[in-house]
Amino acid sequence: AWILWLCCFKMKMVPVPEKAYGSFFEGDCYIILYNKKTSNGFITDLHYWIGKDSSQDEQGAAAFYVTQIDDTLGGNPVQHREVEGHESETFKSYFKSGIIYKKGGVASGFKHVETNMYNIRRLLHVKGKKHVSATEVELSWDSFNKGDVFLLDLGKVLIQWNGPDCNVAEKSRGLALARSIRDDERGGRAQIGIIDNEKDSPDLMQIMKTILGERRGALGPAMPDEKPTVNLSLPIASSSVYEKDNNLVVQEIATRPLTQDLLQHEDCHILDQGGFKIYVWRGKDSSKEEKKAAFSRAVSFIQAKGYSATTNVEVVNDGAESAMFKQLFKRWTEKEETQGLGKVYTTGKIAKVEQVKFDVSQLHARPELAAEQRMADDASGKVEVWRIEDLHMQPVDPRTYGQFYGGDCYLVLYTYLISGRTHYIIYMWQGRHASVDEITACAFNAVELDKKYGNEPVQVRVTMGREPQHFLAIFKGSLIIYEGGTSRAQNNEPEPVVHLFQVRGTDEMNTKTIEVPARASSLNSNDVFLLTTNQVCYLWCGKGCSGDEREMAKIVANIISKRDKQTVLEGQEPVEFWAALGGKAPYASDKRFQESTVRYQPRLFECSNQTGRFIMTEVVGFCQDDLDEDDVMLLDTWEEIFLWIGKTSNTYEKNEAVSSAKDYLKTHPAGRDLATPIIMVKQGYEPLTFTGWFSAWDPYKWSRNASSRMERTLPAYKPHPNSNVNSSSNYQNNNAPSVVSAVTNGNGAYPREVLINKTVDELPEAVDPAKKEYYLSDADFHDIFGKSKDEFYQMPRWKQQNEKKQHGLF
């Protein structure tokens, strides 16, 4: 949950409307309070952001308010100083669709964001690969270059111009930003046009020429990405900071490797990470004046060292240190801990939001809910659900609200009150296996529903498996997602006998149940699973799950099955349990997956070698989508180092991957064991020990057919579904070559007896266990399935799974 304030020209804090989150005026300063719930309570981060054109008075006011908020919260927040264009990766991770820098400030007319805001004419320069930022630049062709994405924002129309040298990831991030502007700032009532090749988009180019004039001269070269990097080989020094005769005295007391006993409770210390980042540690027994002067002393230290004014500053408190701070030390021990890293520790408790003196009740009716996740309200409003059937809205039986099928699309209307005024949210939930026509019809019906309520609703596109927190909360713990199938009455598809569901969540506000492949390898020791058969519903409790998780799973079990319930503890499974899953198989069973997230937060980095040094960029709050095919990624889980090699990553980084990982261990400030295992993982062949660190890992992401891969390639022009333009051709290409055929031809065919009803250990080494049928000859494939491979892979994935089970190839 997070709250954002603007420090305006009157030196007061003004709440920023939620629709404006991610947009920052360059002439202002902002404060962001972010709470994250963990298994041990909450972690609170407090950022103050400095616009490049903000005044010294505004910067001073922002620092003052940060100190006040910190005092109100008992001194527990980790404080961050952020400078425009040089924000920390943590800060950027809050804004998934990107950050927009706007010219001017409060004095230039900013009041509040209106849903219908069309009187706009601006050009945004989009930069970044993992975390996007967009800067408002001069409305001129001179602002363009060959290597970046630019957005021409005309209010009702957004034109995305892709430079000829920019890659797919940059185009994709640019489109996400354009959609964010359309959905958040314009309430979904704007169209997006995409220029990927100027010759193929004459109409859009004509609009651009009308606004910008004729382009004269060639485009400039691509601008290098000035992305923040983490260089662990930088020197780290700890200094004691104090004042003497009105002068700042900095006394260096140690260099790496640092030990925890250097931090004295009665002092304040500065940790200098080679000018890349400055940490200020405030001892619990230090004076009040010293604590208040933390930021000012850090700035003075930066000036004295001759570092850039944009250097990041993080202030941490004695007993409430951040994970990043702790990792700078060779060993860190908590009060309840005796073994250092490797044993569970508990973080300090933080003040609850309702103890804050300033009033947040206008933003959230339940402050404790706001502390868990950014929410529109407390999820106590009215819910109505429709399924898209024959391209029209069909009401869903309220008794089944919360149950979504991957073969369908749904519209959810949420109605709630704030300060006596009615508000609406329209969620457009798109099943993974829904047809293009259904997805288009879902968008069209959303527009009609929007009109019915006076064009007031906020429209939110929800992709299956990526449901936002508020969406979970409105279904009160009963959100259940079936992988395939449909909830339609005339469904004639055979229902699978066995279903396996993964239940994650500790209360009715954060619980989601997802159907996963019904096989033993889907299990994970840190969660609760429900296995339903014709005779019984097993409630399987992994050794790492909590009591709250088990209680929520019991509630879900009564929804999905009317059969007898049987609780099964991990390690005590009956024979019938394994039989229903097709036999035992390895699964993510090491409990360290859960415990390590407490004692050591896994970290993911994008890797590169420059000038002989190992350089990496951290991806904060990572998920599977952050694994881009043209990257080499390093996943540090403390006990192992994983190197994930994308299929299209460059040869140099592939060749240097292992030596880079060794450099990472060698230069780590905590003095890591150089014998730590380094595991190289290739895209599409990730082991359980790797995927277990990612939430809701999709094992088929890398093996989908070519038509689904085409969705990642941006079309020349893709209008918003609200328009009447027929855009179905943008979604698929039936003539695309089959990835599956390529895999089979590349590896050769195997006799059917080598593949059918074989365990992982019994398969040939070159065979992917999740794709056994790929390795059949064309003749055997047609004989077994009664259809060609192309016909088979045109079917929804859940149908493919059912047929594979029937023929012993699952």
Tab-separated table of N, CA, C and O in Angstrom, residues 129-130 227 229-230 603-610 613-619 626 630-636 641-645 649-650 652-654 656-661 664:
chain	number	residue	atom	x	y	z
A	129	LYS	N	14.432	-0.083	-20.063
A	129	LYS	CA	14.059	-1.423	-20.509
A	129	LYS	C	13.249	-2.142	-19.453
A	129	LYS	O	12.156	-2.623	-19.702
A	130	LYS	N	13.768	-2.208	-18.226
A	130	LYS	CA	13.029	-2.839	-17.134
A	130	LYS	C	12.083	-1.838	-16.471
A	130	LYS	O	10.925	-2.120	-16.236
A	227	LYS	N	21.346	4.241	-17.285
A	227	LYS	CA	20.619	3.521	-16.246
A	227	LYS	C	21.498	3.338	-15.018
A	227	LYS	O	22.703	3.106	-15.124
A	229	THR	N	23.395	1.603	-12.137
A	229	THR	CA	23.957	0.259	-12.035
A	229	THR	C	24.497	0.036	-10.641
A	229	THR	O	24.831	0.968	-9.917
A	230	VAL	N	24.563	-1.219	-10.274
A	230	VAL	CA	25.137	-1.587	-8.990
A	230	VAL	C	26.474	-2.242	-9.266
A	230	VAL	O	26.532	-3.282	-9.915
A	603	ARG	N	17.532	-11.795	-4.960
A	603	ARG	CA	17.760	-10.604	-5.772
A	603	ARG	C	18.023	-11.022	-7.219
A	603	ARG	O	18.770	-11.971	-7.480
A	604	LEU	N	17.411	-10.286	-8.135
A	604	LEU	CA	17.569	-10.571	-9.560
A	604	LEU	C	18.269	-9.395	-10.222
A	604	LEU	O	17.923	-8.236	-9.973
A	605	PHE	N	19.258	-9.705	-11.072
A	605	PHE	CA	20.034	-8.662	-11.742
A	605	PHE	C	20.132	-8.925	-13.237
A	605	PHE	O	20.264	-10.076	-13.669
A	606	GLU	N	20.085	-7.851	-13.995
A	606	GLU	CA	20.445	-7.910	-15.412
A	606	GLU	C	21.947	-7.685	-15.492
A	606	GLU	O	22.474	-6.748	-14.875
A	607	CYS	N	22.654	-8.523	-16.226
A	607	CYS	CA	24.113	-8.549	-16.152
A	607	CYS	C	24.788	-8.043	-17.422
A	607	CYS	O	24.296	-8.242	-18.526
A	608	SER	N	25.954	-7.419	-17.214
A	608	SER	CA	26.807	-7.058	-18.345
A	608	SER	C	28.218	-6.813	-17.833
A	608	SER	O	28.427	-6.515	-16.667
A	609	ASN	N	29.189	-6.982	-18.706
A	609	ASN	CA	30.591	-6.711	-18.375
A	609	ASN	C	31.051	-5.480	-19.144
A	609	ASN	O	30.927	-5.426	-20.367
A	610	GLN	N	31.586	-4.514	-18.441
A	610	GLN	CA	32.073	-3.298	-19.086
A	610	GLN	C	33.433	-2.939	-18.508
A	610	GLN	O	33.620	-2.926	-17.306
A	613	ARG	N	34.972	-4.733	-15.561
A	613	ARG	CA	34.280	-4.801	-14.272
A	613	ARG	C	32.919	-5.433	-14.450
A	613	ARG	O	32.274	-5.270	-15.485
A	614	PHE	N	32.472	-6.137	-13.431
A	614	PHE	CA	31.140	-6.731	-13.484
A	614	PHE	C	30.111	-5.690	-13.057
A	614	PHE	O	30.171	-5.158	-11.964
A	615	ILE	N	29.204	-5.378	-13.955
A	615	ILE	CA	28.174	-4.374	-13.707
A	615	ILE	C	26.818	-5.046	-13.783
A	615	ILE	O	26.583	-5.892	-14.632
A	616	MET	N	25.926	-4.671	-12.893
A	616	MET	CA	24.590	-5.263	-12.940
A	616	MET	C	23.566	-4.211	-12.547
A	616	MET	O	23.856	-3.277	-11.812
A	617	THR	N	22.351	-4.418	-13.067
A	617	THR	CA	21.223	-3.560	-12.741
A	617	THR	C	20.180	-4.413	-12.039
A	617	THR	O	19.723	-5.419	-12.581
A	618	GLU	N	19.802	-4.024	-10.831
A	618	GLU	CA	18.871	-4.838	-10.062
A	618	GLU	C	17.436	-4.632	-10.533
A	618	GLU	O	17.027	-3.517	-10.881
A	619	VAL	N	16.676	-5.723	-10.552
A	619	VAL	CA	15.245	-5.691	-10.857
A	619	VAL	C	14.511	-5.913	-9.540
A	619	VAL	O	14.515	-7.013	-8.992
A	626	ASP	N	10.102	-10.471	-16.145
A	626	ASP	CA	11.340	-9.695	-16.188
A	626	ASP	C	12.479	-10.466	-16.843
A	626	ASP	O	13.562	-9.906	-17.060
A	630	ASP	N	16.554	-11.598	-24.512
A	630	ASP	CA	17.858	-11.095	-24.957
A	630	ASP	C	18.765	-10.731	-23.786
A	630	ASP	O	19.735	-10.014	-23.941
A	631	ASP	N	18.434	-11.265	-22.602
A	631	ASP	CA	19.204	-10.937	-21.398
A	631	ASP	C	19.953	-12.146	-20.846
A	631	ASP	O	19.603	-13.295	-21.093
A	632	VAL	N	20.994	-11.841	-20.080
A	632	VAL	CA	21.568	-12.783	-19.125
A	632	VAL	C	21.220	-12.243	-17.747
A	632	VAL	O	21.485	-11.093	-17.447
A	633	MET	N	20.581	-13.063	-16.921
A	633	MET	CA	20.114	-12.623	-15.614
A	633	MET	C	20.809	-13.421	-14.519
A	633	MET	O	21.080	-14.617	-14.676
A	634	LEU	N	21.086	-12.752	-13.401
A	634	LEU	CA	21.685	-13.414	-12.244
A	634	LEU	C	20.682	-13.388	-11.096
A	634	LEU	O	20.206	-12.320	-10.711
A	635	LEU	N	20.338	-14.564	-10.585
A	635	LEU	CA	19.444	-14.692	-9.444
A	635	LEU	C	20.252	-15.174	-8.250
A	635	LEU	O	20.809	-16.278	-8.262
A	636	ASP	N	20.341	-14.339	-7.234
A	636	ASP	CA	21.110	-14.648	-6.026
A	636	ASP	C	20.155	-15.072	-4.921
A	636	ASP	O	19.373	-14.262	-4.427
A	641	ILE	N	23.869	-19.353	-6.789
A	641	ILE	CA	23.807	-18.278	-7.774
A	641	ILE	C	23.303	-18.899	-9.071
A	641	ILE	O	23.916	-19.815	-9.604
A	642	PHE	N	22.168	-18.414	-9.562
A	642	PHE	CA	21.635	-18.890	-10.832
A	642	PHE	C	21.977	-17.898	-11.933
A	642	PHE	O	21.825	-16.694	-11.762
A	643	LEU	N	22.408	-18.413	-13.063
A	643	LEU	CA	22.600	-17.600	-14.258
A	643	LEU	C	21.574	-18.056	-15.287
A	643	LEU	O	21.611	-19.200	-15.763
A	644	TRP	N	20.643	-17.182	-15.593
A	644	TRP	CA	19.584	-17.502	-16.569
A	644	TRP	C	20.006	-16.928	-17.903
A	644	TRP	O	20.251	-15.724	-18.029
A	645	ILE	N	20.089	-17.786	-18.925
A	645	ILE	CA	20.576	-17.375	-20.234
A	645	ILE	C	19.411	-17.291	-21.209
A	645	ILE	O	18.796	-18.309	-21.558
A	649	SER	N	20.245	-13.777	-26.088
A	649	SER	CA	21.259	-12.947	-25.428
A	649	SER	C	22.539	-12.979	-26.254
A	649	SER	O	22.802	-13.938	-26.989
A	650	ASN	N	23.348	-11.917	-26.127
A	650	ASN	CA	24.512	-11.825	-27.001
A	650	ASN	C	25.610	-12.796	-26.590
A	650	ASN	O	25.716	-13.224	-25.433
A	652	TYR	N	28.819	-12.553	-26.264
A	652	TYR	CA	29.830	-12.108	-25.294
A	652	TYR	C	29.352	-12.356	-23.862
A	652	TYR	O	30.086	-12.883	-23.027
A	653	GLU	N	28.101	-11.958	-23.584
A	653	GLU	CA	27.589	-12.136	-22.227
A	653	GLU	C	27.417	-13.608	-21.883
A	653	GLU	O	27.618	-14.008	-20.737
A	654	LYS	N	27.049	-14.422	-22.855
A	654	LYS	CA	26.947	-15.864	-22.610
A	654	LYS	C	28.305	-16.437	-22.217
A	654	LYS	O	28.426	-17.198	-21.258
A	656	GLU	N	30.836	-14.893	-20.981
A	656	GLU	CA	31.376	-14.302	-19.766
A	656	GLU	C	30.515	-14.570	-18.532
A	656	GLU	O	30.850	-14.125	-17.437
A	657	ALA	N	29.407	-15.293	-18.711
A	657	ALA	CA	28.427	-15.430	-17.634
A	657	ALA	C	29.024	-16.028	-16.362
A	657	ALA	O	28.862	-15.487	-15.262
A	658	VAL	N	29.731	-17.161	-16.486
A	658	VAL	CA	30.256	-17.835	-15.296
A	658	VAL	C	31.318	-16.995	-14.604
A	658	VAL	O	31.312	-16.845	-13.372
A	659	SER	N	32.228	-16.421	-15.387
A	659	SER	CA	33.267	-15.592	-14.765
A	659	SER	C	32.651	-14.353	-14.107
A	659	SER	O	33.133	-13.878	-13.076
A	660	SER	N	31.562	-13.850	-14.699
A	660	SER	CA	30.882	-12.709	-14.100
A	660	SER	C	30.263	-13.087	-12.757
A	660	SER	O	30.295	-12.308	-11.805
A	661	ALA	N	29.691	-14.283	-12.681
A	661	ALA	CA	29.112	-14.747	-11.421
A	661	ALA	C	30.192	-14.902	-10.355
A	661	ALA	O	29.974	-14.584	-9.181
A	664	TYR	N	30.979	-11.580	-9.100
A	664	TYR	CA	29.906	-11.136	-8.204
A	664	TYR	C	30.151	-11.643	-6.782
A	664	TYR	O	30.065	-10.882	-5.809
